[in-house]
Coordinates of C-alpha atoms and ligand atoms in Angstrom, one line a residue:
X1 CA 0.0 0.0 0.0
X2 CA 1.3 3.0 -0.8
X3 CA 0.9 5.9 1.5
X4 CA 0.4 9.8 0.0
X5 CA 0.7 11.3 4.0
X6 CA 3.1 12.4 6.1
X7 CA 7.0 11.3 5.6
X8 CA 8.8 11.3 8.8
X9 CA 11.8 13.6 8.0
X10 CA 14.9 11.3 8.9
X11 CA 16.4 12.2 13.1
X12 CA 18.7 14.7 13.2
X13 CA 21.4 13.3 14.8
X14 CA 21.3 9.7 12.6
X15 CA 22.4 11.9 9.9
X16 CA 26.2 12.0 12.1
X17 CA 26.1 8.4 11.3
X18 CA 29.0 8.4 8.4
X19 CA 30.7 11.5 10.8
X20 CA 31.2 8.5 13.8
X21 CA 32.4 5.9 11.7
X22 CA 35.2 8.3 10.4
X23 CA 36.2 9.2 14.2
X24 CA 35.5 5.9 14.8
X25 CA 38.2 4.7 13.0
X26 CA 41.0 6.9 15.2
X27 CA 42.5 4.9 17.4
X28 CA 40.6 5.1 20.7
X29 CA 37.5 5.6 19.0
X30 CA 34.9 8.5 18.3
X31 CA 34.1 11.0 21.5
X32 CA 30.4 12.0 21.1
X33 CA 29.5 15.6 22.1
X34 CA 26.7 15.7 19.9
X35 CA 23.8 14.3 21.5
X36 CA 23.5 16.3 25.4
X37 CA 22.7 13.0 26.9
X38 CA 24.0 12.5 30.3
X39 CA 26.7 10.0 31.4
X40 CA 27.8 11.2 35.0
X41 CA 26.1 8.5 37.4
X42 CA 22.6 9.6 39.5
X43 CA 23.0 9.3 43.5
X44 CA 23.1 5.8 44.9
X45 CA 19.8 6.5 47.0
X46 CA 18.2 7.4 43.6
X47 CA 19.1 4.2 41.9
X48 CA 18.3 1.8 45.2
X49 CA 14.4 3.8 45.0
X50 CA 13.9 2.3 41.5
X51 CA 13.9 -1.3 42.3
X52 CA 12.5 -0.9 46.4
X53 CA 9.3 0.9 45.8
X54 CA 7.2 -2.1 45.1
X55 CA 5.4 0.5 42.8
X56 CA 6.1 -1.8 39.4
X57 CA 3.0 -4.1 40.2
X58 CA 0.1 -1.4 39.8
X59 CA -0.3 1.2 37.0
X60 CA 1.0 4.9 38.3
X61 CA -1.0 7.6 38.6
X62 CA -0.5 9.6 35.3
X63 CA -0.6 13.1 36.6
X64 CA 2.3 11.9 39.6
X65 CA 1.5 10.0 42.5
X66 CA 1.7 12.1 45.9
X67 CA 4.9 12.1 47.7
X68 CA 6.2 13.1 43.7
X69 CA 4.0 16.2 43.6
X70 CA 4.8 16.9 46.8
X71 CA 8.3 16.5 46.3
X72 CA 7.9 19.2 43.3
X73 CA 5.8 21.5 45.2
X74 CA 8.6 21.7 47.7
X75 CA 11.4 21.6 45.1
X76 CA 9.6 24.9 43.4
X77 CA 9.5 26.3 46.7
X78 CA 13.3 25.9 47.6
X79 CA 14.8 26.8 44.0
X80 CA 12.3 29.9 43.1
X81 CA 10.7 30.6 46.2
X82 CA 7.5 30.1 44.5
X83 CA 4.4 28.6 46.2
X84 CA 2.3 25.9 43.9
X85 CA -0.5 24.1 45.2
X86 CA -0.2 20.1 44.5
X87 CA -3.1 20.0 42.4
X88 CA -0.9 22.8 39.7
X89 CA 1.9 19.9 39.0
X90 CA 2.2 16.9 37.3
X91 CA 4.1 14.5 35.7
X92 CA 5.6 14.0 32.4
X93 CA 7.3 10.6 31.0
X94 CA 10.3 13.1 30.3
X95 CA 9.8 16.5 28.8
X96 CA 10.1 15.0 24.8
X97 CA 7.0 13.5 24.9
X98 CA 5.0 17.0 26.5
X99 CA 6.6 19.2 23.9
X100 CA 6.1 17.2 21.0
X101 CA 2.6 16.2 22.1
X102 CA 1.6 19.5 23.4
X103 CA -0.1 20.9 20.6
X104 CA -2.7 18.6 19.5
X105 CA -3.8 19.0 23.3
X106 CA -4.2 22.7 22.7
X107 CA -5.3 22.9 19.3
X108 CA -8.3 19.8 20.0
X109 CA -9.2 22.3 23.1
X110 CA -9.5 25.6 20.8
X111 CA -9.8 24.4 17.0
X112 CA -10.0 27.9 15.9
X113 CA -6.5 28.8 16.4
X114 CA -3.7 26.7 14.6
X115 CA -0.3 28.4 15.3
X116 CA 2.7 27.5 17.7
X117 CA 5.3 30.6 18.4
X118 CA 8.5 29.2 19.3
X119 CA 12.2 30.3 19.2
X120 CA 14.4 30.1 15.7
X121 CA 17.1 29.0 17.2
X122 CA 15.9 25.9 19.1
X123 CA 15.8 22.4 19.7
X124 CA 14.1 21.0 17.0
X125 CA 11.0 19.1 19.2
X126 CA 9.1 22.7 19.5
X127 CA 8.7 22.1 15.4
X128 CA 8.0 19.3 15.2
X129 CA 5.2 18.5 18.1
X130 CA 3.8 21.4 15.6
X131 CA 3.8 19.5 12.6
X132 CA 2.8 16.3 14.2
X133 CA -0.6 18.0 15.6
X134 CA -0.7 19.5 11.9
X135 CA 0.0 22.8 13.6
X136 CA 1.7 25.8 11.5
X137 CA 5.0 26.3 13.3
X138 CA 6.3 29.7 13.4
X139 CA 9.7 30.7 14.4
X140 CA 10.1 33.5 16.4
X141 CA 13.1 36.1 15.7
X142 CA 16.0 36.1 18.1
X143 CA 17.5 39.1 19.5
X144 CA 21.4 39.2 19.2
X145 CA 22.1 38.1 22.5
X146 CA 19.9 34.9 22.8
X147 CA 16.3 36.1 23.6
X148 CA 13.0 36.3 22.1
X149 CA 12.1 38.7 20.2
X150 CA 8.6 39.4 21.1
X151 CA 8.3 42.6 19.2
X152 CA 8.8 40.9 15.7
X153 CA 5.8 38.5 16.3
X154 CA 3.0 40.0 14.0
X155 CA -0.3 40.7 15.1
X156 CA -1.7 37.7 12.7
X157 CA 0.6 35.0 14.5
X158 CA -0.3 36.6 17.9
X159 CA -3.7 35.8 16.9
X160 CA -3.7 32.8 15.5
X161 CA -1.0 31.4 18.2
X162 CA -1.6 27.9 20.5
X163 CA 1.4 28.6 22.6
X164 CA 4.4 30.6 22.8
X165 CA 7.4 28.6 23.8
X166 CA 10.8 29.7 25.3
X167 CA 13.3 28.0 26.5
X168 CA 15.8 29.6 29.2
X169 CA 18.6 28.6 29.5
X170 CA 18.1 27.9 25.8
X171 CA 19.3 24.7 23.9
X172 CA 21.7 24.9 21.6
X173 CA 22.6 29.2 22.7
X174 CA 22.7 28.6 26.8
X175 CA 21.0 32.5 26.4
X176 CA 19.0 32.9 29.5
X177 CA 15.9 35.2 28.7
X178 CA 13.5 37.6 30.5
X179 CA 11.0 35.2 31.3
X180 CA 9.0 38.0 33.3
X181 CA 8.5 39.9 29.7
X182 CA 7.8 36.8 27.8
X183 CA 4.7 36.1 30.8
X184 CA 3.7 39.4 30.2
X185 CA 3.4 39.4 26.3
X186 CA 2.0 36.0 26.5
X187 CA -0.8 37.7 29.2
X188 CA -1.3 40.9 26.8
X189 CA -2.2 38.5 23.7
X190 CA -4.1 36.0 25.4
X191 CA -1.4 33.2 24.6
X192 CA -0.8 30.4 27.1
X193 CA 3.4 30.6 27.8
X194 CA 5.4 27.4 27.8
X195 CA 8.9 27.7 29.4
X196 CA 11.1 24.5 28.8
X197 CA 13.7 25.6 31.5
X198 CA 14.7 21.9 32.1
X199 CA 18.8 23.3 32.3
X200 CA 17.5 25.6 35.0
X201 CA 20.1 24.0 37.5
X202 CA 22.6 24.8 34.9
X203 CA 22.5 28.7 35.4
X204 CA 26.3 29.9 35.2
X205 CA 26.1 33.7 36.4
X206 CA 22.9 34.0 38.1
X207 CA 20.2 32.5 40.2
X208 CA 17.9 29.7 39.3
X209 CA 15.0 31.3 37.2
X210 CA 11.6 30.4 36.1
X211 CA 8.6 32.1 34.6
X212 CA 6.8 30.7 37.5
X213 CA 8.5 33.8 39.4
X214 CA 6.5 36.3 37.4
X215 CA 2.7 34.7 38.5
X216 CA 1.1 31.2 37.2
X217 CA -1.6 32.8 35.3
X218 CA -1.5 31.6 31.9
X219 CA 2.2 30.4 32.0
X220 CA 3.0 26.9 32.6
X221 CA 6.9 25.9 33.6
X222 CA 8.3 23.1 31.7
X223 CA 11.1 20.9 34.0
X224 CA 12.9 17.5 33.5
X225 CA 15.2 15.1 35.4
X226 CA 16.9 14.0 32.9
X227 CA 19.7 16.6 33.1
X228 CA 19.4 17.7 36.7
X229 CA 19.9 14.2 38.3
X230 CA 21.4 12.2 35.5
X231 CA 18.0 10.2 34.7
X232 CA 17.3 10.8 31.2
X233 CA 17.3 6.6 30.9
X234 CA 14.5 6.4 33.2
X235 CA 11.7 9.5 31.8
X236 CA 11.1 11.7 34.0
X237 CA 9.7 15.4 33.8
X238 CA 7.1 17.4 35.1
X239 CA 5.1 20.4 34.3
X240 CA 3.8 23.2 36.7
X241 CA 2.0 26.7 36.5
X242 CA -1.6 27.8 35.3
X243 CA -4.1 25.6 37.7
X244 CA -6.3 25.6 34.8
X245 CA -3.7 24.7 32.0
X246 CA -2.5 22.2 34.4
X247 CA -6.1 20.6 35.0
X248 CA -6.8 20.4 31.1
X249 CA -3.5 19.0 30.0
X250 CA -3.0 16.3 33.2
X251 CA -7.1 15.3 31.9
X252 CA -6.7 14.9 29.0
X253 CA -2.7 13.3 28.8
X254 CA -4.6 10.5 30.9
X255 CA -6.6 9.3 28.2
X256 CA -3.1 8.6 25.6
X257 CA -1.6 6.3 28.9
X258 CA 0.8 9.3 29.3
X259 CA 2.4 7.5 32.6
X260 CA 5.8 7.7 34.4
X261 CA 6.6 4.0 35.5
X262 CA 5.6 4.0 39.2
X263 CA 9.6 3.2 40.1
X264 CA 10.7 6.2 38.1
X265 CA 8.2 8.3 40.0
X266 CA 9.7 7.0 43.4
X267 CA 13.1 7.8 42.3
X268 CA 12.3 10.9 41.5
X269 CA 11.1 11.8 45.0
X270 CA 14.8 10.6 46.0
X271 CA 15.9 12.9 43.4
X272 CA 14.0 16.1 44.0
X273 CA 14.8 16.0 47.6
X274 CA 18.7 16.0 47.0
X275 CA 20.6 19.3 46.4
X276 CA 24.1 18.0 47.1
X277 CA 24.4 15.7 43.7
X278 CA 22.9 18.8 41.3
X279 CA 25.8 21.1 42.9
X280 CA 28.5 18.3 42.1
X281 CA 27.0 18.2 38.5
X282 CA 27.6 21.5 38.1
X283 CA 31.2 22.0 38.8
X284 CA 31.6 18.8 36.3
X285 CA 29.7 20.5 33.9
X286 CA 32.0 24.0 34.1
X287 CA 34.7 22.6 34.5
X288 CA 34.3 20.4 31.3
X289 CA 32.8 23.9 29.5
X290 CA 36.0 26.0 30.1
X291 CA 38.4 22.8 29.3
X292 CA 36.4 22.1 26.0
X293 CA 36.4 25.7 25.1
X294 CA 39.9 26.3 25.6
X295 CA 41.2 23.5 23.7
X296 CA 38.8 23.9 20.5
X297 CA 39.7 27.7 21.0
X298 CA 43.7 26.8 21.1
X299 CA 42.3 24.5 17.4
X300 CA 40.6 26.9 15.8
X301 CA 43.2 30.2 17.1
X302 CA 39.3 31.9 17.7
X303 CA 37.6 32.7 21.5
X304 CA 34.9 30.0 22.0
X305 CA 32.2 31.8 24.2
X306 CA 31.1 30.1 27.5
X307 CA 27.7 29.9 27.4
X308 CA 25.6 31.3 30.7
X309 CA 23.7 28.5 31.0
X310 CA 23.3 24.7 30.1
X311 CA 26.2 22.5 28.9
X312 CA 27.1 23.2 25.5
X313 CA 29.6 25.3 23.8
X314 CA 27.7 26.9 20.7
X315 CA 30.1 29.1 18.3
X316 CA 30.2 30.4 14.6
X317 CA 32.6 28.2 12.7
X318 CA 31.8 29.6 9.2
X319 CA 30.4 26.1 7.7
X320 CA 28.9 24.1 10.6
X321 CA 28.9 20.6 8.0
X322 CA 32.6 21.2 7.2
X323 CA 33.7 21.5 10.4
X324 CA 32.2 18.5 12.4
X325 CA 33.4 17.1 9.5
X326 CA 37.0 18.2 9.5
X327 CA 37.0 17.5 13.6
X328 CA 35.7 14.2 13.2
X329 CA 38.6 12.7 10.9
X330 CA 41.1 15.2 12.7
X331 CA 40.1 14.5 16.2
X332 CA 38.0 12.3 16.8
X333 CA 35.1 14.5 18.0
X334 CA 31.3 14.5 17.0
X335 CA 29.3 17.2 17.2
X336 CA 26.1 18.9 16.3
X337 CA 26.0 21.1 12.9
X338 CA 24.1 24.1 13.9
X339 CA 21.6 23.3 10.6
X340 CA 20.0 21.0 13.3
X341 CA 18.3 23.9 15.9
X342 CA 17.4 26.0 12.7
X343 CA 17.5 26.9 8.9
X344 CA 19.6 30.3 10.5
X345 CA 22.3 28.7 12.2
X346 CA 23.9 26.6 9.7
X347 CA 27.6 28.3 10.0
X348 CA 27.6 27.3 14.0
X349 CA 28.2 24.2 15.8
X350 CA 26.5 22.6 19.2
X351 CA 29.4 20.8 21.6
X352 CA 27.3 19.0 24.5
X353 CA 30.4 18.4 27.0
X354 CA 29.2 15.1 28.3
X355 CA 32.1 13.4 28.4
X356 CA 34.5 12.7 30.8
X357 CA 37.7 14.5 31.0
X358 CA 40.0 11.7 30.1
X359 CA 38.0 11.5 27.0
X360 CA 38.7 15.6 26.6
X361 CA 42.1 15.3 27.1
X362 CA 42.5 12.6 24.1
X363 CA 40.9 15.3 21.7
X364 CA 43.7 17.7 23.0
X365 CA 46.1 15.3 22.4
X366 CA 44.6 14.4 18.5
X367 CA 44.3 17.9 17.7
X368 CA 48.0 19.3 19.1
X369 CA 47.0 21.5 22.0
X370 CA 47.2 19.7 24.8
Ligands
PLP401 C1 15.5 22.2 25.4 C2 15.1 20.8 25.7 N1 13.9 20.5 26.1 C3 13.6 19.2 26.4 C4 14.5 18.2 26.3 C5 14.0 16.8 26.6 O1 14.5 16.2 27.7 P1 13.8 15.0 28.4 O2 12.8 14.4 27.5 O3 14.9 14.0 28.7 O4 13.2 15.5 29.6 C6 15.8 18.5 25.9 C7 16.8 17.4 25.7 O5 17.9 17.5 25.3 C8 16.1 19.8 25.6 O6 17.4 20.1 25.2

């Protein structure tokens, strides 16, 4: 049968494939800095919860079972200083899966509206849930220094516009944006604001910030586990704002079987209520950041920027193919062609430091400039 419908366009980062088996062939093997997937180990306590709840037998509540709302609630509360009543959290199985799915949600709730505002520069799931919920995706112009900007969005796309999303610190940039504008243009046009802040922990010259610090109504925060604890294997997220937005989404997610396995949720009530690991991430994280920087830097005889936020080095490199290309065969290293966050930023590259520094060091050594 032949099928006339929608072609799944092919994942970004399979199309590295032929790039790994070139640094593959280096002696030692290929160091991957493309995909930001985490490789530092979670805390102990949070791995003995996954296999001691006795929570695997029965299905799991899908908007978070108590003690994990609870455990958010309070989480909110310590990082923001922000008071959210239980019933304005829940869970997601990992944020993927609430940004990709989010707008069918929203467009089956108001069918007269079809658009989804999102940055231009940006990882690529704020597209595509667009597409997938046959959506008209609109990018959102970027100022200079990594923010929205909310003054090039015309009146038409206001209009017409699901949600707004932004993302701070943002994937691929690490720009941190003024979250407490965004609430207040999404409040002034009627759109419902979606902040993926899931590197929030990963805030290099500033304070932890959410939108949630500017008032719930009609924003809802966007937060995940995966980076913060080290548990992107096991899906875990959660979102939290609007009571109302909340309420519909948590409703109707329930219906689709959207449910974090039961022994997940229990680690993750380990996870939320630990501070000590997330601080010990984060000196791994800039430590790797300044070390990655300085050695591509000493490569390529250019400054590469340290970002203020998240884990990835993002820098102009004139052709971003050519040069994961050229680093691949020369040292080994994959990484991310700008092309993938955006049409705009083809001439950058993404490096996502998650590897370990023995593994940093061998680049070094492969490219001179150790
Ligand atoms: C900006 C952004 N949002 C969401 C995610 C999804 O993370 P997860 O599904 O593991 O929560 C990622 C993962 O890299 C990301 O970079």
């Amino acid at each position: 049968m032949t099928a006339a419908g929608f072609v799944p366009p092919p994942y970004p980062y399979e199309r590295l494939d032929g790039l790994l088996t070139i640094a593959g062939a280096l002696p030692g093997g290929a160091v991957d800095f493309s995909i930001g997937t985490p490789i530092d180990p979670p805390p102990a306590a949070v791995v003995a919860a996954l296999s001691s709840s006795g929570s695997e037998r029965g299905y799991p509540p899908s908007v978070g079972s108590a003690p994990l709302r609870a455990a958010i609630v309070d989480w909110i509360s310590r990082r923001f200083e922000v008071t959210i009543q239980p019933d304005a959290v829940a869970a997601c199985v990992g944020t993927k899966e609430f940004v990709g799915t989010l707008p069918q949600w929203l467009k089956l709730r108001t069918p007269e509206k079809d658009t989804i505002l999102y940055p231009t520069v940006a990882y690529p799931t704020y597209e595509m849930g667009a597409i997938l919920a046959g959506c008209q995706p609109v990018p959102v112009a970027m100022t200079p220094d990594g923010r929205l900007d909310l003054d090039s969005i015309s009146p038409n796309d206001a209009d017409r516009a699901l949600a707004l999303w932004v993302n701070s610190p943002g994937n691929p940039t690490g720009a941190c944006d003024d979250l407490g504008a965004v609430a207040e243009w999404g409040r002034r046009h009627g759109v419902p604001v979606f902040s993926d802040e899931c590197y929030v922990e990963f805030i290099w010259d500033g304070p932890p910030a959410s939108i949630l610090q500017h008032g719930l109504d009609g924003v809802v925060a966007v937060h995940s586990l995966s980076k913060r604890s080290n548990l992107a294997g096991a899906r875990l997220g959660f979102y939290a704002g609007d009571p109302e937005l909340v309420d519909y989404l948590q409703q109707v997610r329930k219906h689709v079987g959207m449910m974090v396995p039961g022994p997940t949720q229990a680690a993750g009530v380990v996870a939320l209520e630990d501070d000590v690991h997330v601080g010990e991430q984060r000196e791994r994280y800039l430590h790797r950041l300044q070390r990655t920087a300085e050695i591509l830097g000493a490569w390529t005889g250019t400054r590469v920027p340290l970002p203020a936020g998240a884990f990835y080095l993002w820098f102009e490199v004139g052709d971003g193919w050519a040069f994961a290309e050229k680093l691949a065969a020369e040292g080994g290293a994959i990484v991310s062609p700008g092309e993938f966050y955006g049409s705009q930023s083809a001439n950058f590259v993404r490096v996502a430091v998650v590897q370990p520094d023995d593994r940093i060091e061998l680049i070094a050594q492969r490219l001179g400039v150790a």
